[in-house]
Structure formats: structure tokens, C-alpha cells
PDB file of C-alpha atoms and ligand atoms in Angstrom:
ATOM      1  CA  UNK Q   1      13.733  -5.848 -16.051  1.00 73.00           C
ATOM      2  CA  UNK Q   2      10.436  -4.455 -17.237  1.00 93.00           C
ATOM      3  CA  UNK Q   3       7.530  -2.126 -16.766  1.00 97.00           C
ATOM      4  CA  UNK Q   4       4.517  -4.307 -15.980  1.00 98.00           C
ATOM      5  CA  UNK Q   5       0.832  -3.710 -16.379  1.00 98.00           C
ATOM      6  CA  UNK Q   6      -0.736  -2.428 -13.142  1.00 98.00           C
ATOM      7  CA  UNK Q   7      -3.895  -4.354 -12.287  1.00 98.00           C
ATOM      8  CA  UNK Q   8      -6.989  -2.237 -11.803  1.00 98.00           C
ATOM      9  CA  UNK Q   9      -9.503  -2.362  -8.989  1.00 98.00           C
ATOM     10  CA  UNK Q  10     -11.928  -5.163  -9.820  1.00 96.00           C
ATOM     11  CA  UNK Q  11      -9.206  -7.693 -10.686  1.00 97.00           C
ATOM     12  CA  UNK Q  12      -9.320 -10.695  -8.350  1.00 96.00           C
ATOM     13  CA  UNK Q  13      -5.569 -10.806  -7.632  1.00 97.00           C
ATOM     14  CA  UNK Q  14      -5.806  -7.482  -5.759  1.00 98.00           C
ATOM     15  CA  UNK Q  15      -8.087  -9.114  -3.185  1.00 97.00           C
ATOM     16  CA  UNK Q  16      -5.967 -12.212  -2.639  1.00 98.00           C
ATOM     17  CA  UNK Q  17      -3.574 -12.552   0.318  1.00 98.00           C
ATOM     18  CA  UNK Q  18       0.093 -12.793  -0.637  1.00 98.00           C
ATOM     19  CA  UNK Q  19       2.585 -15.495   0.325  1.00 98.00           C
ATOM     20  CA  UNK Q  20       5.652 -15.007   2.520  1.00 98.00           C
ATOM     21  CA  UNK Q  21       8.998 -14.942   0.755  1.00 98.00           C
ATOM     22  CA  UNK Q  22      11.148 -17.852   1.936  1.00 97.00           C
ATOM     23  CA  UNK Q  23      14.323 -16.837   0.176  1.00 96.00           C
ATOM     24  CA  UNK Q  24      15.382 -13.584  -1.446  1.00 97.00           C
ATOM     25  CA  UNK Q  25      16.153 -15.437  -4.669  1.00 97.00           C
ATOM     26  CA  UNK Q  26      16.868 -14.150  -8.164  1.00 97.00           C
ATOM     27  CA  UNK Q  27      13.127 -14.447  -8.853  1.00 97.00           C
ATOM     28  CA  UNK Q  28      12.361 -12.088  -5.947  1.00 98.00           C
ATOM     29  CA  UNK Q  29      15.096  -9.642  -6.983  1.00 98.00           C
ATOM     30  CA  UNK Q  30      13.637  -9.593 -10.507  1.00 98.00           C
ATOM     31  CA  UNK Q  31      10.212  -8.921  -8.980  1.00 98.00           C
ATOM     32  CA  UNK Q  32      11.665  -6.010  -6.960  1.00 98.00           C
ATOM     33  CA  UNK Q  33      13.177  -4.550 -10.133  1.00 98.00           C
ATOM     34  CA  UNK Q  34       9.875  -4.902 -12.012  1.00 98.00           C
ATOM     35  CA  UNK Q  35       8.089  -3.164  -9.129  1.00 98.00           C
ATOM     36  CA  UNK Q  36      10.563  -0.266  -9.204  1.00 97.00           C
ATOM     37  CA  UNK Q  37      10.495   0.057 -12.992  1.00 97.00           C
ATOM     38  CA  UNK Q  38       6.700   0.066 -12.972  1.00 98.00           C
ATOM     39  CA  UNK Q  39       6.389   2.439  -9.999  1.00 97.00           C
ATOM     40  CA  UNK Q  40       8.735   4.994 -11.597  1.00 96.00           C
ATOM     41  CA  UNK Q  41       7.092   4.625 -15.023  1.00 96.00           C
ATOM     42  CA  UNK Q  42       3.731   5.448 -13.402  1.00 95.00           C
ATOM     43  CA  UNK Q  43       5.098   8.190 -11.153  1.00 93.00           C
ATOM     44  CA  UNK Q  44       3.860   6.332  -8.099  1.00 95.00           C
ATOM     45  CA  UNK Q  45       4.923   6.643  -4.458  1.00 96.00           C
ATOM     46  CA  UNK Q  46       4.645   2.913  -3.883  1.00 98.00           C
ATOM     47  CA  UNK Q  47       3.756  -0.358  -5.534  1.00 98.00           C
ATOM     48  CA  UNK Q  48       3.000  -3.790  -4.103  1.00 98.00           C
ATOM     49  CA  UNK Q  49       3.620  -7.117  -5.868  1.00 98.00           C
ATOM     50  CA  UNK Q  50      -0.076  -8.092  -6.156  1.00 98.00           C
ATOM     51  CA  UNK Q  51      -0.618  -4.942  -8.223  1.00 98.00           C
ATOM     52  CA  UNK Q  52       1.490  -6.469 -10.981  1.00 98.00           C
ATOM     53  CA  UNK Q  53      -0.170  -9.841 -10.524  1.00 98.00           C
ATOM     54  CA  UNK Q  54       2.344 -11.508  -8.192  1.00 98.00           C
ATOM     55  CA  UNK Q  55       1.067 -12.567  -4.780  1.00 97.00           C
ATOM     56  CA  UNK Q  56       4.293 -12.347  -2.796  1.00 98.00           C
ATOM     57  CA  UNK Q  57       4.792 -10.188   0.294  1.00 98.00           C
ATOM     58  CA  UNK Q  58       6.947  -7.531  -1.354  1.00 98.00           C
ATOM     59  CA  UNK Q  59       6.469  -3.814  -1.927  1.00 98.00           C
ATOM     60  CA  UNK Q  60       8.547  -0.802  -2.891  1.00 98.00           C
ATOM     61  CA  UNK Q  61       8.194   2.826  -1.824  1.00 98.00           C
ATOM     62  CA  UNK Q  62       9.882   6.038  -2.923  1.00 98.00           C
ATOM     63  CA  UNK Q  63       8.648   9.179  -1.189  1.00 96.00           C
ATOM     64  CA  UNK Q  64      11.371  11.453  -2.587  1.00 94.00           C
ATOM     65  CA  UNK Q  65      10.068  14.521  -4.408  1.00 89.00           C
ATOM     66  CA  UNK Q  66      10.826  15.394  -8.032  1.00 82.00           C
ATOM     67  CA  UNK Q  67      13.849  17.570  -7.273  1.00 86.00           C
ATOM     68  CA  UNK Q  68      15.439  15.012  -4.953  1.00 91.00           C
ATOM     69  CA  UNK Q  69      17.509  11.977  -5.945  1.00 91.00           C
ATOM     70  CA  UNK Q  70      15.579   8.702  -6.164  1.00 92.00           C
ATOM     71  CA  UNK Q  71      15.302   6.900  -2.861  1.00 94.00           C
ATOM     72  CA  UNK Q  72      13.734   3.482  -3.399  1.00 96.00           C
ATOM     73  CA  UNK Q  73      12.966   1.440  -0.302  1.00 97.00           C
ATOM     74  CA  UNK Q  74      12.249  -2.274  -0.583  1.00 98.00           C
ATOM     75  CA  UNK Q  75      10.160  -4.199   1.954  1.00 98.00           C
ATOM     76  CA  UNK Q  76      10.110  -8.010   1.912  1.00 98.00           C
ATOM     77  CA  UNK Q  77       7.852  -9.876   4.389  1.00 98.00           C
ATOM     78  CA  UNK Q  78       6.985  -6.589   6.134  1.00 98.00           C
ATOM     79  CA  UNK Q  79       5.216  -6.506   9.471  1.00 98.00           C
ATOM     80  CA  UNK Q  80       3.876  -3.420  11.198  1.00 98.00           C
ATOM     81  CA  UNK Q  81       5.019  -3.914  14.772  1.00 98.00           C
ATOM     82  CA  UNK Q  82       3.856  -0.649  16.331  1.00 97.00           C
ATOM     83  CA  UNK Q  83       1.189   1.904  15.467  1.00 96.00           C
ATOM     84  CA  UNK Q  84      -0.248   4.957  17.176  1.00 95.00           C
ATOM     85  CA  UNK Q  85      -2.159   8.154  16.607  1.00 96.00           C
ATOM     86  CA  UNK Q  86      -4.602   8.713  13.787  1.00 96.00           C
ATOM     87  CA  UNK Q  87      -4.918  10.938  10.778  1.00 96.00           C
ATOM     88  CA  UNK Q  88      -7.339  11.443   7.909  1.00 96.00           C
ATOM     89  CA  UNK Q  89      -5.930  12.371   4.547  1.00 94.00           C
ATOM     90  CA  UNK Q  90      -6.494  11.991   0.867  1.00 96.00           C
ATOM     91  CA  UNK Q  91      -5.044   8.924  -0.786  1.00 97.00           C
ATOM     92  CA  UNK Q  92      -4.907   7.341  -4.188  1.00 97.00           C
ATOM     93  CA  UNK Q  93      -3.551   4.139  -5.688  1.00 98.00           C
ATOM     94  CA  UNK Q  94      -2.067   3.153  -9.052  1.00 97.00           C
ATOM     95  CA  UNK Q  95      -4.779   0.460  -9.249  1.00 98.00           C
ATOM     96  CA  UNK Q  96      -7.426   3.214  -9.057  1.00 98.00           C
ATOM     97  CA  UNK Q  97      -6.351   5.652 -11.782  1.00 94.00           C
ATOM     98  CA  UNK Q  98      -7.303   9.236 -10.898  1.00 94.00           C
ATOM     99  CA  UNK Q  99      -9.558   8.284  -7.975  1.00 96.00           C
ATOM    100  CA  UNK Q 100      -8.668   9.919  -4.642  1.00 97.00           C
ATOM    101  CA  UNK Q 101     -10.588   9.845  -1.394  1.00 96.00           C
ATOM    102  CA  UNK Q 102     -10.121  10.510   2.327  1.00 96.00           C
ATOM    103  CA  UNK Q 103      -8.942   7.539   4.355  1.00 96.00           C
ATOM    104  CA  UNK Q 104      -8.153   6.892   8.009  1.00 95.00           C
ATOM    105  CA  UNK Q 105      -4.632   5.870   8.879  1.00 96.00           C
ATOM    106  CA  UNK Q 106      -2.374   5.544  11.872  1.00 96.00           C
ATOM    107  CA  UNK Q 107      -0.140   8.570  12.276  1.00 97.00           C
ATOM    108  CA  UNK Q 108       2.969   6.656  13.357  1.00 97.00           C
ATOM    109  CA  UNK Q 109       4.073   3.180  12.412  1.00 98.00           C
ATOM    110  CA  UNK Q 110       7.072   0.994  12.981  1.00 98.00           C
ATOM    111  CA  UNK Q 111       7.717  -1.668  10.377  1.00 98.00           C
ATOM    112  CA  UNK Q 112      10.019  -4.661  10.367  1.00 98.00           C
ATOM    113  CA  UNK Q 113      11.020  -6.179   7.024  1.00 98.00           C
ATOM    114  CA  UNK Q 114      13.812  -7.777   5.022  1.00 98.00           C
ATOM    115  CA  UNK Q 115      15.892  -5.826   2.532  1.00 98.00           C
ATOM    116  CA  UNK Q 116      17.155  -7.118  -0.833  1.00 97.00           C
ATOM    117  CA  UNK Q 117      20.072  -8.813   0.928  1.00 97.00           C
ATOM    118  CA  UNK Q 118      17.661 -10.728   3.131  1.00 97.00           C
ATOM    119  CA  UNK Q 119      18.721  -8.680   6.152  1.00 97.00           C
ATOM    120  CA  UNK Q 120      16.139  -7.549   8.650  1.00 98.00           C
ATOM    121  CA  UNK Q 121      15.623  -3.852   9.314  1.00 98.00           C
ATOM    122  CA  UNK Q 122      13.244  -1.774  11.394  1.00 98.00           C
ATOM    123  CA  UNK Q 123      11.948   1.569  10.173  1.00 98.00           C
ATOM    124  CA  UNK Q 124       9.881   4.152  11.976  1.00 98.00           C
ATOM    125  CA  UNK Q 125       7.655   6.620  10.102  1.00 98.00           C
ATOM    126  CA  UNK Q 126       5.981   9.390  12.056  1.00 97.00           C
ATOM    127  CA  UNK Q 127       3.588  12.334  12.090  1.00 96.00           C
ATOM    128  CA  UNK Q 128       1.265  11.102   9.356  1.00 95.00           C
ATOM    129  CA  UNK Q 129       4.113  11.494   6.863  1.00 96.00           C
ATOM    130  CA  UNK Q 130       3.785  10.269   3.313  1.00 96.00           C
ATOM    131  CA  UNK Q 131       6.090   7.405   4.257  1.00 97.00           C
ATOM    132  CA  UNK Q 132       3.900   6.413   7.235  1.00 98.00           C
ATOM    133  CA  UNK Q 133       0.822   6.338   5.024  1.00 98.00           C
ATOM    134  CA  UNK Q 134       2.565   4.595   2.136  1.00 98.00           C
ATOM    135  CA  UNK Q 135       3.792   1.805   4.414  1.00 98.00           C
ATOM    136  CA  UNK Q 136       0.241   1.135   5.647  1.00 98.00           C
ATOM    137  CA  UNK Q 137      -1.216   1.402   2.147  1.00 98.00           C
ATOM    138  CA  UNK Q 138       1.300  -0.975   0.536  1.00 98.00           C
ATOM    139  CA  UNK Q 139       1.289  -3.388   3.462  1.00 98.00           C
ATOM    140  CA  UNK Q 140      -2.493  -3.670   3.130  1.00 98.00           C
ATOM    141  CA  UNK Q 141      -2.123  -4.725  -0.513  1.00 98.00           C
ATOM    142  CA  UNK Q 142      -0.337  -7.856   0.712  1.00 98.00           C
ATOM    143  CA  UNK Q 143      -3.487  -8.849   2.596  1.00 98.00           C
ATOM    144  CA  UNK Q 144      -5.885  -7.994  -0.227  1.00 98.00           C
ATOM    145  CA  UNK Q 145      -6.931  -4.784   1.546  1.00 98.00           C
ATOM    146  CA  UNK Q 146      -7.395  -1.637  -0.557  1.00 98.00           C
ATOM    147  CA  UNK Q 147      -7.328   2.025   0.467  1.00 97.00           C
ATOM    148  CA  UNK Q 148     -11.045   2.484  -0.154  1.00 97.00           C
ATOM    149  CA  UNK Q 149     -11.685  -0.083   2.610  1.00 97.00           C
ATOM    150  CA  UNK Q 150     -10.470   2.648   5.001  1.00 96.00           C
ATOM    151  CA  UNK Q 151     -12.548   5.469   3.460  1.00 96.00           C
ATOM    152  CA  UNK Q 152     -14.128   8.022   5.764  1.00 94.00           C
ATOM    153  CA  UNK Q 153     -17.222   8.448   3.615  1.00 94.00           C
ATOM    154  CA  UNK Q 154     -18.468   5.427   1.759  1.00 94.00           C
ATOM    155  CA  UNK Q 155     -21.004   7.354  -0.337  1.00 94.00           C
ATOM    156  CA  UNK Q 156     -18.542   9.965  -1.448  1.00 95.00           C
ATOM    157  CA  UNK Q 157     -15.999   7.247  -2.278  1.00 96.00           C
ATOM    158  CA  UNK Q 158     -18.628   5.408  -4.341  1.00 96.00           C
ATOM    159  CA  UNK Q 159     -19.328   8.548  -6.337  1.00 97.00           C
ATOM    160  CA  UNK Q 160     -15.627   8.965  -7.086  1.00 97.00           C
ATOM    161  CA  UNK Q 161     -15.262   5.309  -8.115  1.00 97.00           C
ATOM    162  CA  UNK Q 162     -18.286   5.595 -10.420  1.00 97.00           C
ATOM    163  CA  UNK Q 163     -16.860   8.736 -11.972  1.00 97.00           C
ATOM    164  CA  UNK Q 164     -13.733   6.837 -13.014  1.00 96.00           C
ATOM    165  CA  UNK Q 165     -15.640   3.711 -14.125  1.00 96.00           C
ATOM    166  CA  UNK Q 166     -14.340   1.615 -11.253  1.00 96.00           C
ATOM    167  CA  UNK Q 167     -16.447  -0.967  -9.357  1.00 96.00           C
ATOM    168  CA  UNK Q 168     -18.262   0.252  -6.212  1.00 96.00           C
ATOM    169  CA  UNK Q 169     -17.171  -0.114  -2.592  1.00 95.00           C
ATOM    170  CA  UNK Q 170     -17.536  -3.634  -1.247  1.00 94.00           C
ATOM    171  CA  UNK Q 171     -19.391  -3.051   2.062  1.00 93.00           C
ATOM    172  CA  UNK Q 172     -18.126  -6.381   3.431  1.00 94.00           C
ATOM    173  CA  UNK Q 173     -14.548  -5.127   3.090  1.00 95.00           C
ATOM    174  CA  UNK Q 174     -14.997  -1.837   4.953  1.00 94.00           C
ATOM    175  CA  UNK Q 175     -12.719  -1.779   7.972  1.00 92.00           C
ATOM    176  CA  UNK Q 176     -13.915  -1.047  11.464  1.00 87.00           C
ATOM    177  CA  UNK Q 177     -10.734  -0.460  13.406  1.00 86.00           C
ATOM    178  CA  UNK Q 178     -11.918   0.380  16.925  1.00 89.00           C
ATOM    179  CA  UNK Q 179      -8.473   1.453  18.122  1.00 87.00           C
ATOM    180  CA  UNK Q 180      -8.081   3.829  15.175  1.00 88.00           C
ATOM    181  CA  UNK Q 181     -11.604   5.208  15.733  1.00 87.00           C
ATOM    182  CA  UNK Q 182     -10.791   5.882  19.362  1.00 89.00           C
ATOM    183  CA  UNK Q 183      -7.590   7.706  18.382  1.00 86.00           C
ATOM    184  CA  UNK Q 184      -9.514   9.835  15.876  1.00 86.00           C
ATOM    185  CA  UNK Q 185     -12.122  10.845  18.426  1.00 84.00           C
ATOM    186  CA  UNK Q 186      -9.622  11.979  21.008  1.00 74.00           C
TER     187      UNK Q 186
HETATM  188 ZN1   ZN H 201      -2.250   0.937  -3.830  1.00 94.95          ZN
END
């Protein structure tokens, strides 16, 4: 398949909700391959379909480090079915080249999704691991939510976005997750 252009923050498609996949067809498998090719070409940890301009509920993640064999994981129609704990850590996104900021995330998540054979699986990611954060980050993309919507400091995030010539924070999109706030304050 092919390395696609990654849409940058400011492009409308990134804010649009994605459609469920009804059948893991050839079209979807091609999309998965494009996502992997593009993610690896950009040295990313994850990539969601809307980032290459396709609003389907599909993302790929590979949290293996450089000296480990590739370990791509494909999530089709993912759903986070359990979440707990809270953690603040720095995050970035291929749609925000070079811009990193602190975001709030759940520490542990359990996700249910379909694999490339259309079979359902359940995966648990714990302890604020890269995988746990990547799942939340990529899953958000499918609902038009971006990592900066979870930022801990809106003003600092705005400065970083300006530095890299990206549009400012959209205050209407900032997320007030009361459960997450409570976890953080414990
Ligand atoms: Zn992203």
C-alpha cells in the first residue's frame, strides 16, 4: 500500500466523528496497511484513520522500541470498556509536528475491538504505560477529540502551538472529565 499524507491540526477531518466499520473488507484492510506504512514512515507510536483523511473507526499502535521487533496492533471499532486511575504526562501527535504538552489520561484502560480477521479481542493496558496512553489518544481521534483537548495548562499549550505555527486551543473543545479530575486529586 502507501505512505499517506498526515493531516495537520486545523484540518476539518480531524474534528469529525468517524463511522463504524460494518465489514472488515478489502477496503478496510488496505486502510490498515496505509496506516501502518504511514505510522512507520513517520516513526509514530500510533495513527488513526482520520489522520490520513478517512473517517472510519480504525487505528494502529506499535509501542515497541527501536531495538525490538515491530509489534503492530490493529483496532477496529474500538471501545474503552473500563478505565481507572489518572496520570499526567507529556504527549505529542503526528498531526501536531514537534508540539508536545502535558495531558491528563486514565492510568489503566481496557479496550474491546475487532482485529483484522473481524474477531473481537479485549486488551488491558495498565500503569500509565505508553500503550494505555496511546489507546486513549488514538481512540479520541475517532471522535474528533485531540490530545490538546486534555491539556493540563491551556496557556502553556497555546504557546507551544503558536511556536510551531499551529492553530490555538479551541476552548469549546477542552474536556472537563470530573471522574478523571477526582482521580488526579486523590
Ligand atoms: Zn494523534
